[in-house]
Amino acid sequence: MSNQVDTPESPESDESFQCGFAAVIGRPNVGKSTIMNELLGQKLSITSHKPQTTRHRIHGIHTTDAFQIVFVDTPGMHLGGKKSINDYMNRTATSAFADVDVVMFVVEAGRWTEEDKVVARKLKHLQMPIILVVNKIDKLNDKTELYPYVEQIQQEVTFDALLPISAYKKINLPALETEVLKFIPKQPAIFPEDSITDRSMRFLAAEMIREKLMRSLGDEVPYGATVEIEQFEFDDEEGRWVIHGLILVERAGQKKIVIGHKGSVIKDIGMKARKDLIAMLDARVHLELWVKVKENWSDDARALASLGYNDNI
Ligand SMILES: Nc1nc2c(ncn2[C@@H]2O[C@H](COP(=O)(O)OP(=O)(O)OP(=O)(O)O)[C@@H](O)[C@H]2O)c(=O)[nH]1
Ligand SMILES: [Mg+2]
């Protein structure tokens, strides 16, 4: 990572070394995953302009010679959805702050919604410190609007620090890191120096494909889609990764949309996903995608578990 400095001492031998967990919590679409990626200095968690992009908890590990922060990106807590997958996502987000050292409560500058209030209520009885991260300040024309906005939030949740930022315009990100570090205990690193996440390459590959579905398709279809990696192997002879991804949708009509006219949509999704996979694996990639209908997968607890929507991960 860019700010890593070579030092003869291993991080573990340094008594001032800090290591701990920081959960990134908030309603959908406030920019949680974008913030985590920016703090990590690399793209790990998928993002899109649609709410409910992140469906799983994912650790992003940032290690330097002075600290190791494990960011815990979470699905946006939301109201409205009544399916098993909505329960899974809300449960995953709520359980994410059980064992962390600090919570980053992310809100969107100028917008305080019913869903934000739900998150605030969940944070109210927490023992651990809370940093209120007001993201997307680049969207505010008049910065003085921040004062009444923060005052309104203050009535519903007590926080230990406040930081206005823009993940998109990279404003105040080093200050946010400094703020997080104030709450990270002194202890040796938990994960090896070169670990980036707790998730497998296979999981990240499925997520990259799902990101393209979120970004390329209209408003409804992405919510009925999930991705399973059926093959993930390195072909020594060809010197490339062979990845087979199965896109599951809930209805025949959705399958038609994902495939597109003469396969144009799925081809575009495949091209974009392949580009990300090449960057992630730093090798050539042969990607094949299929689409299959699996009715009601998002509201069927057993189907969800078999598709990796698993509380124990
Ligand atoms: N203008 C602006 N847009 C931002 C900023 N940060 C994130 N975004 C955009 O906001 C949208 C949502 O970002 P995500 O990072 O996917 O949001 P999230 O909170 O992880 O959303 P869920 O995973 O659905 O809970 C994307 O289109 C981002 O590019 C910011 O600082 N300014
Ligand atoms: Mg997200």
JSON list of C-alpha atoms in Angstrom, two decimals, residues 61-254:
[
{"chain": "A", "resi": 61, "resn": "ILE", "atom": "CA", "xyz": [-7.73, -4.75, 6.12]},
{"chain": "A", "resi": 62, "resn": "HIS", "atom": "CA", "xyz": [-5.48, -1.71, 6.03]},
{"chain": "A", "resi": 63, "resn": "THR", "atom": "CA", "xyz": [-1.98, -2.35, 7.40]},
{"chain": "A", "resi": 64, "resn": "THR", "atom": "CA", "xyz": [0.90, 0.11, 7.66]},
{"chain": "A", "resi": 65, "resn": "ASP", "atom": "CA", "xyz": [4.04, 0.02, 9.79]},
{"chain": "A", "resi": 66, "resn": "ALA", "atom": "CA", "xyz": [2.11, 1.79, 12.58]},
{"chain": "A", "resi": 67, "resn": "PHE", "atom": "CA", "xyz": [-1.36, 0.21, 12.57]},
{"chain": "A", "resi": 68, "resn": "GLN", "atom": "CA", "xyz": [-3.79, -2.34, 11.22]},
{"chain": "A", "resi": 69, "resn": "ILE", "atom": "CA", "xyz": [-7.38, -1.20, 10.88]},
{"chain": "A", "resi": 70, "resn": "VAL", "atom": "CA", "xyz": [-9.94, -3.81, 9.89]},
{"chain": "A", "resi": 71, "resn": "PHE", "atom": "CA", "xyz": [-12.83, -1.94, 8.29]},
{"chain": "A", "resi": 72, "resn": "VAL", "atom": "CA", "xyz": [-16.11, -3.83, 8.33]},
{"chain": "A", "resi": 73, "resn": "ASP", "atom": "CA", "xyz": [-18.29, -2.80, 5.39]},
{"chain": "A", "resi": 74, "resn": "THR", "atom": "CA", "xyz": [-21.94, -3.70, 5.84]},
{"chain": "A", "resi": 75, "resn": "PRO", "atom": "CA", "xyz": [-25.18, -3.78, 3.85]},
{"chain": "A", "resi": 76, "resn": "GLY", "atom": "CA", "xyz": [-27.22, -0.60, 4.19]},
{"chain": "A", "resi": 77, "resn": "MET", "atom": "CA", "xyz": [-29.92, -0.97, 6.85]},
{"chain": "A", "resi": 78, "resn": "HIS", "atom": "CA", "xyz": [-33.26, -0.45, 5.20]},
{"chain": "A", "resi": 79, "resn": "LEU", "atom": "CA", "xyz": [-37.02, -0.45, 5.59]},
{"chain": "A", "resi": 80, "resn": "GLY", "atom": "CA", "xyz": [-39.53, -1.71, 3.10]},
{"chain": "A", "resi": 81, "resn": "GLY", "atom": "CA", "xyz": [-38.11, -4.95, 1.73]},
{"chain": "A", "resi": 82, "resn": "LYS", "atom": "CA", "xyz": [-39.96, -7.87, 3.24]},
{"chain": "A", "resi": 83, "resn": "LYS", "atom": "CA", "xyz": [-38.06, -10.75, 1.69]},
{"chain": "A", "resi": 84, "resn": "SER", "atom": "CA", "xyz": [-35.65, -13.15, 3.39]},
{"chain": "A", "resi": 85, "resn": "ILE", "atom": "CA", "xyz": [-32.77, -11.38, 1.68]},
{"chain": "A", "resi": 86, "resn": "ASN", "atom": "CA", "xyz": [-33.80, -8.06, 3.28]},
{"chain": "A", "resi": 87, "resn": "ASP", "atom": "CA", "xyz": [-33.83, -9.74, 6.69]},
{"chain": "A", "resi": 88, "resn": "TYR", "atom": "CA", "xyz": [-30.43, -11.25, 5.96]},
{"chain": "A", "resi": 89, "resn": "MET", "atom": "CA", "xyz": [-28.95, -7.87, 4.98]},
{"chain": "A", "resi": 90, "resn": "ASN", "atom": "CA", "xyz": [-30.39, -6.01, 7.97]},
{"chain": "A", "resi": 91, "resn": "ARG", "atom": "CA", "xyz": [-29.31, -8.80, 10.32]},
{"chain": "A", "resi": 92, "resn": "THR", "atom": "CA", "xyz": [-25.81, -8.77, 8.85]},
{"chain": "A", "resi": 93, "resn": "ALA", "atom": "CA", "xyz": [-25.52, -5.01, 9.31]},
{"chain": "A", "resi": 94, "resn": "THR", "atom": "CA", "xyz": [-26.86, -5.09, 12.87]},
{"chain": "A", "resi": 95, "resn": "SER", "atom": "CA", "xyz": [-24.54, -7.89, 13.97]},
{"chain": "A", "resi": 96, "resn": "ALA", "atom": "CA", "xyz": [-21.49, -6.20, 12.44]},
{"chain": "A", "resi": 97, "resn": "PHE", "atom": "CA", "xyz": [-21.00, -3.81, 15.33]},
{"chain": "A", "resi": 98, "resn": "ALA", "atom": "CA", "xyz": [-21.03, -6.48, 18.00]},
{"chain": "A", "resi": 99, "resn": "ASP", "atom": "CA", "xyz": [-17.26, -6.75, 18.43]},
{"chain": "A", "resi": 100, "resn": "VAL", "atom": "CA", "xyz": [-15.78, -3.62, 16.92]},
{"chain": "A", "resi": 101, "resn": "ASP", "atom": "CA", "xyz": [-13.70, -0.88, 18.57]},
{"chain": "A", "resi": 102, "resn": "VAL", "atom": "CA", "xyz": [-15.40, 2.01, 16.83]},
{"chain": "A", "resi": 103, "resn": "VAL", "atom": "CA", "xyz": [-18.47, 2.58, 14.66]},
{"chain": "A", "resi": 104, "resn": "MET", "atom": "CA", "xyz": [-18.43, 4.93, 11.68]},
{"chain": "A", "resi": 105, "resn": "PHE", "atom": "CA", "xyz": [-22.04, 6.03, 11.28]},
{"chain": "A", "resi": 106, "resn": "VAL", "atom": "CA", "xyz": [-22.24, 7.28, 7.70]},
{"chain": "A", "resi": 107, "resn": "VAL", "atom": "CA", "xyz": [-24.92, 9.75, 6.62]},
{"chain": "A", "resi": 108, "resn": "GLU", "atom": "CA", "xyz": [-25.40, 11.81, 3.48]},
{"chain": "A", "resi": 109, "resn": "ALA", "atom": "CA", "xyz": [-24.91, 15.57, 3.88]},
{"chain": "A", "resi": 110, "resn": "GLY", "atom": "CA", "xyz": [-28.29, 17.33, 3.94]},
{"chain": "A", "resi": 111, "resn": "ARG", "atom": "CA", "xyz": [-30.38, 14.17, 3.96]},
{"chain": "A", "resi": 112, "resn": "TRP", "atom": "CA", "xyz": [-31.77, 12.66, 7.16]},
{"chain": "A", "resi": 113, "resn": "THR", "atom": "CA", "xyz": [-34.34, 10.00, 6.35]},
{"chain": "A", "resi": 114, "resn": "GLU", "atom": "CA", "xyz": [-36.53, 7.50, 8.19]},
{"chain": "A", "resi": 115, "resn": "GLU", "atom": "CA", "xyz": [-33.93, 4.82, 7.41]},
{"chain": "A", "resi": 116, "resn": "ASP", "atom": "CA", "xyz": [-31.18, 6.95, 8.98]},
{"chain": "A", "resi": 117, "resn": "LYS", "atom": "CA", "xyz": [-33.37, 7.20, 12.09]},
{"chain": "A", "resi": 118, "resn": "VAL", "atom": "CA", "xyz": [-33.66, 3.41, 12.24]},
{"chain": "A", "resi": 119, "resn": "VAL", "atom": "CA", "xyz": [-29.87, 3.14, 12.21]},
{"chain": "A", "resi": 120, "resn": "ALA", "atom": "CA", "xyz": [-29.59, 5.88, 14.84]},
{"chain": "A", "resi": 121, "resn": "ARG", "atom": "CA", "xyz": [-31.98, 3.98, 17.12]},
{"chain": "A", "resi": 122, "resn": "LYS", "atom": "CA", "xyz": [-29.85, 0.84, 16.82]},
{"chain": "A", "resi": 123, "resn": "LEU", "atom": "CA", "xyz": [-26.73, 2.79, 17.72]},
{"chain": "A", "resi": 124, "resn": "LYS", "atom": "CA", "xyz": [-28.29, 4.52, 20.71]},
{"chain": "A", "resi": 125, "resn": "HIS", "atom": "CA", "xyz": [-27.48, 1.85, 23.27]},
{"chain": "A", "resi": 126, "resn": "LEU", "atom": "CA", "xyz": [-24.05, 0.96, 21.98]},
{"chain": "A", "resi": 127, "resn": "GLN", "atom": "CA", "xyz": [-21.11, 1.08, 24.35]},
{"chain": "A", "resi": 128, "resn": "MET", "atom": "CA", "xyz": [-18.45, 1.67, 21.72]},
{"chain": "A", "resi": 129, "resn": "PRO", "atom": "CA", "xyz": [-17.49, 5.10, 20.36]},
{"chain": "A", "resi": 130, "resn": "ILE", "atom": "CA", "xyz": [-19.35, 6.44, 17.33]},
{"chain": "A", "resi": 131, "resn": "ILE", "atom": "CA", "xyz": [-17.91, 8.72, 14.67]},
{"chain": "A", "resi": 132, "resn": "LEU", "atom": "CA", "xyz": [-20.56, 10.55, 12.68]},
{"chain": "A", "resi": 133, "resn": "VAL", "atom": "CA", "xyz": [-19.25, 10.62, 9.12]},
{"chain": "A", "resi": 134, "resn": "VAL", "atom": "CA", "xyz": [-21.14, 13.15, 7.01]},
{"chain": "A", "resi": 135, "resn": "ASN", "atom": "CA", "xyz": [-20.33, 12.04, 3.47]},
{"chain": "A", "resi": 136, "resn": "LYS", "atom": "CA", "xyz": [-21.00, 13.67, 0.08]},
{"chain": "A", "resi": 137, "resn": "ILE", "atom": "CA", "xyz": [-20.29, 17.21, 1.29]},
{"chain": "A", "resi": 138, "resn": "ASP", "atom": "CA", "xyz": [-19.32, 17.96, -2.32]},
{"chain": "A", "resi": 139, "resn": "LYS", "atom": "CA", "xyz": [-23.05, 17.97, -3.05]},
{"chain": "A", "resi": 140, "resn": "LEU", "atom": "CA", "xyz": [-23.74, 20.83, -0.63]},
{"chain": "A", "resi": 141, "resn": "ASN", "atom": "CA", "xyz": [-23.72, 24.27, -2.22]},
{"chain": "A", "resi": 142, "resn": "ASP", "atom": "CA", "xyz": [-23.86, 26.06, 1.07]},
{"chain": "A", "resi": 143, "resn": "LYS", "atom": "CA", "xyz": [-21.59, 24.50, 3.73]},
{"chain": "A", "resi": 144, "resn": "THR", "atom": "CA", "xyz": [-23.40, 26.38, 6.54]},
{"chain": "A", "resi": 145, "resn": "GLU", "atom": "CA", "xyz": [-26.29, 23.96, 5.95]},
{"chain": "A", "resi": 146, "resn": "LEU", "atom": "CA", "xyz": [-24.16, 21.42, 7.82]},
{"chain": "A", "resi": 147, "resn": "TYR", "atom": "CA", "xyz": [-24.79, 23.02, 11.23]},
{"chain": "A", "resi": 148, "resn": "PRO", "atom": "CA", "xyz": [-28.58, 22.61, 11.40]},
{"chain": "A", "resi": 149, "resn": "TYR", "atom": "CA", "xyz": [-28.19, 19.21, 9.73]},
{"chain": "A", "resi": 150, "resn": "VAL", "atom": "CA", "xyz": [-25.81, 17.89, 12.39]},
{"chain": "A", "resi": 151, "resn": "GLU", "atom": "CA", "xyz": [-27.89, 19.45, 15.19]},
{"chain": "A", "resi": 152, "resn": "GLN", "atom": "CA", "xyz": [-30.88, 17.47, 13.99]},
{"chain": "A", "resi": 153, "resn": "ILE", "atom": "CA", "xyz": [-28.89, 14.21, 14.13]},
{"chain": "A", "resi": 154, "resn": "GLN", "atom": "CA", "xyz": [-27.50, 15.09, 17.54]},
{"chain": "A", "resi": 155, "resn": "GLN", "atom": "CA", "xyz": [-31.03, 14.96, 18.94]},
{"chain": "A", "resi": 156, "resn": "GLU", "atom": "CA", "xyz": [-31.27, 11.29, 18.04]},
{"chain": "A", "resi": 157, "resn": "VAL", "atom": "CA", "xyz": [-27.80, 9.88, 18.58]},
{"chain": "A", "resi": 158, "resn": "THR", "atom": "CA", "xyz": [-24.79, 10.79, 20.68]},
{"chain": "A", "resi": 159, "resn": "PHE", "atom": "CA", "xyz": [-21.50, 10.64, 18.88]},
{"chain": "A", "resi": 160, "resn": "ASP", "atom": "CA", "xyz": [-17.88, 10.98, 20.00]},
{"chain": "A", "resi": 161, "resn": "ALA", "atom": "CA", "xyz": [-16.50, 12.64, 16.89]},
{"chain": "A", "resi": 162, "resn": "LEU", "atom": "CA", "xyz": [-17.84, 14.28, 13.75]},
{"chain": "A", "resi": 163, "resn": "LEU", "atom": "CA", "xyz": [-16.24, 14.41, 10.36]},
{"chain": "A", "resi": 164, "resn": "PRO", "atom": "CA", "xyz": [-17.62, 15.92, 7.15]},
{"chain": "A", "resi": 165, "resn": "ILE", "atom": "CA", "xyz": [-16.03, 14.22, 4.15]},
{"chain": "A", "resi": 166, "resn": "SER", "atom": "CA", "xyz": [-16.40, 13.49, 0.49]},
{"chain": "A", "resi": 167, "resn": "ALA", "atom": "CA", "xyz": [-15.26, 9.99, -0.47]},
{"chain": "A", "resi": 168, "resn": "TYR", "atom": "CA", "xyz": [-15.85, 10.84, -4.11]},
{"chain": "A", "resi": 169, "resn": "LYS", "atom": "CA", "xyz": [-13.80, 14.05, -4.12]},
{"chain": "A", "resi": 170, "resn": "LYS", "atom": "CA", "xyz": [-11.34, 12.63, -1.58]},
{"chain": "A", "resi": 171, "resn": "ILE", "atom": "CA", "xyz": [-11.95, 15.40, 0.95]},
{"chain": "A", "resi": 172, "resn": "ASN", "atom": "CA", "xyz": [-10.90, 14.82, 4.59]},
{"chain": "A", "resi": 173, "resn": "LEU", "atom": "CA", "xyz": [-10.07, 11.12, 4.21]},
{"chain": "A", "resi": 174, "resn": "PRO", "atom": "CA", "xyz": [-6.71, 11.33, 6.05]},
{"chain": "A", "resi": 175, "resn": "ALA", "atom": "CA", "xyz": [-8.51, 13.20, 8.86]},
{"chain": "A", "resi": 176, "resn": "LEU", "atom": "CA", "xyz": [-11.08, 10.39, 9.03]},
{"chain": "A", "resi": 177, "resn": "GLU", "atom": "CA", "xyz": [-8.30, 7.82, 9.33]},
{"chain": "A", "resi": 178, "resn": "THR", "atom": "CA", "xyz": [-6.72, 9.85, 12.15]},
{"chain": "A", "resi": 179, "resn": "GLU", "atom": "CA", "xyz": [-10.09, 10.05, 13.90]},
{"chain": "A", "resi": 180, "resn": "VAL", "atom": "CA", "xyz": [-10.65, 6.29, 13.62]},
{"chain": "A", "resi": 181, "resn": "LEU", "atom": "CA", "xyz": [-7.16, 5.60, 14.98]},
{"chain": "A", "resi": 182, "resn": "LYS", "atom": "CA", "xyz": [-7.97, 7.49, 18.19]},
{"chain": "A", "resi": 183, "resn": "PHE", "atom": "CA", "xyz": [-10.27, 4.62, 19.08]},
{"chain": "A", "resi": 184, "resn": "ILE", "atom": "CA", "xyz": [-8.12, 1.71, 17.92]},
{"chain": "A", "resi": 185, "resn": "PRO", "atom": "CA", "xyz": [-6.33, -0.07, 20.80]},
{"chain": "A", "resi": 186, "resn": "LYS", "atom": "CA", "xyz": [-2.63, -0.71, 21.11]},
{"chain": "A", "resi": 187, "resn": "GLN", "atom": "CA", "xyz": [-2.08, -4.35, 20.30]},
{"chain": "A", "resi": 188, "resn": "PRO", "atom": "CA", "xyz": [-0.20, -6.44, 17.74]},
{"chain": "A", "resi": 189, "resn": "ALA", "atom": "CA", "xyz": [-1.59, -7.07, 14.29]},
{"chain": "A", "resi": 190, "resn": "ILE", "atom": "CA", "xyz": [-4.27, -9.74, 14.08]},
{"chain": "A", "resi": 191, "resn": "PHE", "atom": "CA", "xyz": [-3.93, -10.50, 10.36]},
{"chain": "A", "resi": 192, "resn": "PRO", "atom": "CA", "xyz": [-0.79, -11.04, 8.29]},
{"chain": "A", "resi": 193, "resn": "GLU", "atom": "CA", "xyz": [0.63, -7.82, 6.84]},
{"chain": "A", "resi": 194, "resn": "ASP", "atom": "CA", "xyz": [-0.34, -8.72, 3.28]},
{"chain": "A", "resi": 195, "resn": "SER", "atom": "CA", "xyz": [-3.97, -9.69, 4.01]},
{"chain": "A", "resi": 196, "resn": "ILE", "atom": "CA", "xyz": [-6.49, -7.45, 2.32]},
{"chain": "A", "resi": 197, "resn": "THR", "atom": "CA", "xyz": [-9.75, -9.14, 3.22]},
{"chain": "A", "resi": 198, "resn": "ASP", "atom": "CA", "xyz": [-11.35, -12.12, 4.92]},
{"chain": "A", "resi": 199, "resn": "ARG", "atom": "CA", "xyz": [-13.13, -13.00, 1.69]},
{"chain": "A", "resi": 200, "resn": "SER", "atom": "CA", "xyz": [-11.97, -15.41, -1.01]},
{"chain": "A", "resi": 201, "resn": "MET", "atom": "CA", "xyz": [-11.05, -14.45, -4.57]},
{"chain": "A", "resi": 202, "resn": "ARG", "atom": "CA", "xyz": [-14.04, -16.52, -5.63]},
{"chain": "A", "resi": 203, "resn": "PHE", "atom": "CA", "xyz": [-16.36, -14.36, -3.52]},
{"chain": "A", "resi": 204, "resn": "LEU", "atom": "CA", "xyz": [-14.79, -11.16, -4.86]},
{"chain": "A", "resi": 205, "resn": "ALA", "atom": "CA", "xyz": [-15.17, -12.43, -8.43]},
{"chain": "A", "resi": 206, "resn": "ALA", "atom": "CA", "xyz": [-18.89, -13.06, -7.90]},
{"chain": "A", "resi": 207, "resn": "GLU", "atom": "CA", "xyz": [-19.23, -9.59, -6.40]},
{"chain": "A", "resi": 208, "resn": "MET", "atom": "CA", "xyz": [-17.50, -7.95, -9.37]},
{"chain": "A", "resi": 209, "resn": "ILE", "atom": "CA", "xyz": [-19.93, -9.60, -11.75]},
{"chain": "A", "resi": 210, "resn": "ARG", "atom": "CA", "xyz": [-22.86, -8.59, -9.54]},
{"chain": "A", "resi": 211, "resn": "GLU", "atom": "CA", "xyz": [-21.58, -5.01, -9.51]},
{"chain": "A", "resi": 212, "resn": "LYS", "atom": "CA", "xyz": [-21.85, -4.89, -13.29]},
{"chain": "A", "resi": 213, "resn": "LEU", "atom": "CA", "xyz": [-25.41, -6.18, -13.05]},
{"chain": "A", "resi": 214, "resn": "MET", "atom": "CA", "xyz": [-26.24, -3.46, -10.50]},
{"chain": "A", "resi": 215, "resn": "ARG", "atom": "CA", "xyz": [-24.67, -0.80, -12.67]},
{"chain": "A", "resi": 216, "resn": "SER", "atom": "CA", "xyz": [-25.87, -1.94, -16.11]},
{"chain": "A", "resi": 217, "resn": "LEU", "atom": "CA", "xyz": [-29.45, -2.96, -15.51]},
{"chain": "A", "resi": 218, "resn": "GLY", "atom": "CA", "xyz": [-32.57, -0.90, -14.79]},
{"chain": "A", "resi": 219, "resn": "ASP", "atom": "CA", "xyz": [-34.22, -0.43, -11.45]},
{"chain": "A", "resi": 220, "resn": "GLU", "atom": "CA", "xyz": [-35.77, -3.80, -10.77]},
{"chain": "A", "resi": 221, "resn": "VAL", "atom": "CA", "xyz": [-33.72, -6.63, -12.28]},
{"chain": "A", "resi": 222, "resn": "PRO", "atom": "CA", "xyz": [-30.53, -6.33, -10.15]},
{"chain": "A", "resi": 223, "resn": "TYR", "atom": "CA", "xyz": [-32.53, -7.00, -7.01]},
{"chain": "A", "resi": 224, "resn": "GLY", "atom": "CA", "xyz": [-33.66, -10.33, -8.42]},
{"chain": "A", "resi": 225, "resn": "ALA", "atom": "CA", "xyz": [-30.14, -11.33, -9.45]},
{"chain": "A", "resi": 226, "resn": "THR", "atom": "CA", "xyz": [-27.31, -13.10, -7.69]},
{"chain": "A", "resi": 227, "resn": "VAL", "atom": "CA", "xyz": [-24.08, -14.65, -8.93]},
{"chain": "A", "resi": 228, "resn": "GLU", "atom": "CA", "xyz": [-22.56, -18.03, -8.25]},
{"chain": "A", "resi": 229, "resn": "ILE", "atom": "CA", "xyz": [-19.04, -18.95, -9.35]},
{"chain": "A", "resi": 230, "resn": "GLU", "atom": "CA", "xyz": [-19.15, -22.46, -10.71]},
{"chain": "A", "resi": 231, "resn": "GLN", "atom": "CA", "xyz": [-15.53, -22.72, -11.82]},
{"chain": "A", "resi": 232, "resn": "PHE", "atom": "CA", "xyz": [-12.49, -20.77, -10.67]},
{"chain": "A", "resi": 233, "resn": "GLU", "atom": "CA", "xyz": [-9.30, -22.43, -11.83]},
{"chain": "A", "resi": 234, "resn": "PHE", "atom": "CA", "xyz": [-5.92, -21.53, -13.20]},
{"chain": "A", "resi": 235, "resn": "ASP", "atom": "CA", "xyz": [-5.25, -23.20, -16.54]},
{"chain": "A", "resi": 236, "resn": "ASP", "atom": "CA", "xyz": [-1.48, -23.81, -16.56]},
{"chain": "A", "resi": 237, "resn": "GLU", "atom": "CA", "xyz": [-1.36, -24.68, -20.24]},
{"chain": "A", "resi": 238, "resn": "GLU", "atom": "CA", "xyz": [-3.12, -21.52, -21.34]},
{"chain": "A", "resi": 239, "resn": "GLY", "atom": "CA", "xyz": [-1.61, -19.43, -18.54]},
{"chain": "A", "resi": 240, "resn": "ARG", "atom": "CA", "xyz": [-4.91, -17.89, -17.54]},
{"chain": "A", "resi": 241, "resn": "TRP", "atom": "CA", "xyz": [-7.72, -18.07, -15.01]},
{"chain": "A", "resi": 242, "resn": "VAL", "atom": "CA", "xyz": [-10.88, -19.80, -16.20]},
{"chain": "A", "resi": 243, "resn": "ILE", "atom": "CA", "xyz": [-13.93, -18.44, -14.41]},
{"chain": "A", "resi": 244, "resn": "HIS", "atom": "CA", "xyz": [-17.49, -19.59, -14.99]},
{"chain": "A", "resi": 245, "resn": "GLY", "atom": "CA", "xyz": [-20.18, -17.41, -13.43]},
{"chain": "A", "resi": 246, "resn": "LEU", "atom": "CA", "xyz": [-23.82, -18.32, -13.16]},
{"chain": "A", "resi": 247, "resn": "ILE", "atom": "CA", "xyz": [-26.23, -15.40, -12.90]},
{"chain": "A", "resi": 248, "resn": "LEU", "atom": "CA", "xyz": [-29.43, -16.44, -11.18]},
{"chain": "A", "resi": 249, "resn": "VAL", "atom": "CA", "xyz": [-32.58, -14.40, -11.68]},
{"chain": "A", "resi": 250, "resn": "GLU", "atom": "CA", "xyz": [-36.10, -14.96, -10.44]},
{"chain": "A", "resi": 251, "resn": "ARG", "atom": "CA", "xyz": [-38.17, -14.78, -13.61]},
{"chain": "A", "resi": 252, "resn": "ALA", "atom": "CA", "xyz": [-37.90, -15.61, -17.31]},
{"chain": "A", "resi": 253, "resn": "GLY", "atom": "CA", "xyz": [-38.49, -11.92, -18.13]},
{"chain": "A", "resi": 254, "resn": "GLN", "atom": "CA", "xyz": [-35.44, -10.94, -16.06]}
]
